[in-house]
XYZ file of C-alpha atoms in Angstrom:
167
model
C -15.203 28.164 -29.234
C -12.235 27.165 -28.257
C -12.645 28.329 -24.545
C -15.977 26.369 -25.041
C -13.772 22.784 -25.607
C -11.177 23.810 -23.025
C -13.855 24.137 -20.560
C -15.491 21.066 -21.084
C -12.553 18.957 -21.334
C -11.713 20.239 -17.701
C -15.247 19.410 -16.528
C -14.630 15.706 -18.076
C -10.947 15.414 -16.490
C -12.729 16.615 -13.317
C -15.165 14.140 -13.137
C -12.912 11.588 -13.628
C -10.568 12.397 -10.887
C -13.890 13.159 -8.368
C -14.985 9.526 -8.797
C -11.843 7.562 -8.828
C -11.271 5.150 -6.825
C -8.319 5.303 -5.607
C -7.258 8.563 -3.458
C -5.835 11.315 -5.611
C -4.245 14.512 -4.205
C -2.152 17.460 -5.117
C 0.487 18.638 -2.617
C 1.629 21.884 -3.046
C 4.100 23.760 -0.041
C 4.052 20.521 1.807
C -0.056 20.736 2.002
C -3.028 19.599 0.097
C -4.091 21.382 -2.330
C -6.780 19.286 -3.927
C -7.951 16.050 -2.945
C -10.959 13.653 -4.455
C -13.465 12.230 -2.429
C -11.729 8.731 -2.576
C -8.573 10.178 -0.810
C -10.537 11.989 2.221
C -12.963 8.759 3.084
C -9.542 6.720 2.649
C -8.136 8.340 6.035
C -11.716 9.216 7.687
C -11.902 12.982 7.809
C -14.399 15.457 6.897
C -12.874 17.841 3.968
C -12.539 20.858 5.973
C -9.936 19.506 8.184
C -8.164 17.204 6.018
C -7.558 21.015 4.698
C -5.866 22.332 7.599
C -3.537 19.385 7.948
C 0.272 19.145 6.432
C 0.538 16.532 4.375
C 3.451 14.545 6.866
C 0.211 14.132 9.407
C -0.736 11.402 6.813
C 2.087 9.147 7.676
C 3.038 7.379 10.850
C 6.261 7.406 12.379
C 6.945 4.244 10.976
C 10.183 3.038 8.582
C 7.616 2.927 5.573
C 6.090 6.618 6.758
C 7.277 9.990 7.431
C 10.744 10.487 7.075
C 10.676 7.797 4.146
C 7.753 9.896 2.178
C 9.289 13.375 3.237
C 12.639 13.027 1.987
C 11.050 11.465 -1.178
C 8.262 14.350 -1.721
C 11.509 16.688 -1.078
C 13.818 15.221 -3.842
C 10.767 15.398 -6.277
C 10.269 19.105 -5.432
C 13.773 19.311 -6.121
C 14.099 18.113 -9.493
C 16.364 14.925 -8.461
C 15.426 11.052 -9.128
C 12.913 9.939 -6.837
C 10.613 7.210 -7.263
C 7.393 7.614 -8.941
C 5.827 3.964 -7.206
C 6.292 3.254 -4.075
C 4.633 1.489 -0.764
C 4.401 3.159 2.183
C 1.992 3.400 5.177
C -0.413 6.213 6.010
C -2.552 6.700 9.277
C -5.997 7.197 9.634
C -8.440 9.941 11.459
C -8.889 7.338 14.278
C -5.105 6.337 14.332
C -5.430 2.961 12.142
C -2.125 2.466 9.920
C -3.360 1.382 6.415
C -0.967 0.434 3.392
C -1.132 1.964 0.631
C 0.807 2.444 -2.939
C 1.983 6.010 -4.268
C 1.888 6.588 -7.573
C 3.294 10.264 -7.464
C 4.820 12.783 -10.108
C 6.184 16.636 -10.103
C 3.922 18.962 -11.779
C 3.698 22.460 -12.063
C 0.422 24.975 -11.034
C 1.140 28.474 -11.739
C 4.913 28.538 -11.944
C 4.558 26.238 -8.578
C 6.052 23.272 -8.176
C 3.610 20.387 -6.431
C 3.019 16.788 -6.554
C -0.176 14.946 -7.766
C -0.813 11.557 -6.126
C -2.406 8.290 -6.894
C -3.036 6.717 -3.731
C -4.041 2.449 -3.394
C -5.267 1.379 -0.082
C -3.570 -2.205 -0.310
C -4.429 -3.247 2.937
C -6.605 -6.291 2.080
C -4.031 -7.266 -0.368
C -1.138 -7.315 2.272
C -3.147 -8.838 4.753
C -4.126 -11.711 2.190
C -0.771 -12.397 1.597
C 0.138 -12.639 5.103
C -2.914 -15.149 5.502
C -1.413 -16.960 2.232
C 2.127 -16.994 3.350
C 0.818 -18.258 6.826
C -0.604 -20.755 5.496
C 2.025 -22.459 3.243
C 4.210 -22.189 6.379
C 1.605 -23.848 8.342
C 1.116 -26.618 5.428
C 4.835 -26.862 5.101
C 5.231 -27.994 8.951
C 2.539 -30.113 8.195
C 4.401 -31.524 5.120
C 7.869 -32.140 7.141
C 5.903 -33.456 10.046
C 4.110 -36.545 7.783
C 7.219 -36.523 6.000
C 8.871 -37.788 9.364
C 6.270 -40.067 10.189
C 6.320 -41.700 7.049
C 9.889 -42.635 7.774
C 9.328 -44.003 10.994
C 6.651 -46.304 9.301
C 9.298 -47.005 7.156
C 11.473 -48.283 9.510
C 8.604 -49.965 11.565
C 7.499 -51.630 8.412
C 11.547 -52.996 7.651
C 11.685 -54.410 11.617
C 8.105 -55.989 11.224
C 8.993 -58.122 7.691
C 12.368 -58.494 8.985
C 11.175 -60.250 12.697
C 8.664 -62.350 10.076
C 11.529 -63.389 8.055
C 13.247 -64.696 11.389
C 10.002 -66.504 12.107
């Protein structure tokens, strides 16, 4: 009986993490051990060879990526303080750099040490706040540039009642 529960309480945490949303994935020896469906469409490959990949191929050589990721994945492994959120950038199949958030903590799978992953694709989020931030820029220039004009109506308006005093 209670293999019975155990059982079915693994098919229900199962189905949970297969139809996530966001990416989840279990690195174990600096590979993937287990990744949901939401993880492999995230980066564009077909499940056999997001398989044969080390997990490092994921990130780009950028100051968010690689070294950033690795040296956090190794202090993890290691037992020491690393951060359990963080943003950092990940590359596609087709070379496309997406942002993303990692929501990451140490586990252990038979005696193993590895590292189970949430993974946000927060893309569309960074680029709308690049298109927001433009923008108040943008409106901000505006601002200072009728701002200036106003004062040289100002000063217009002064010489104008002041020339119809004199008149």
């Amino acid at each position: 009986k209670a293999l019975y529960a155990l059982g079915e309480s693994e098919a229900k945490y199962k189905t949970v993490v297969d139809n996530a949303h966001d990416g989840i994935v279990v690195i174990m020896d600096e590979m993937p051990l287990y990744a949901n469906k939401s993880m492999i469409a995230m980066l564009g490959y077909e499940e056999k060879e997001f398989y044969r990949h080390h997990f490092l191929d994921f990130f780009p050589d950028t100051p968010t990526g690689k070294k950033m990721v690795h040296r956090i994945y190794l202090d993890r492994m290691d037992g020491n303080k690393a951060p359990s959120r963080y943003e950092t950038q990940m590359i596609t199949s087709v070379g496309e750099i997406i942002d993303v958030m990692i929501s990451a903590s140490g586990s252990t799978i038979n005696e193993k040490r590895c590292s189970i992953c949430i993974i946000t694709d927060i893309s569309d989020q960074k680029k709308s706040h690049r298109t927001i931030v433009d923008q108040i820029e943008k409106i901000s220039s505006q601002y200072r540039e009728l701002e200036a004009l106003n004062i040289k109506i100002r000063e217009v308006n002064r010489e104008v009642f002041a020339e119809k005093d004199q008149l």
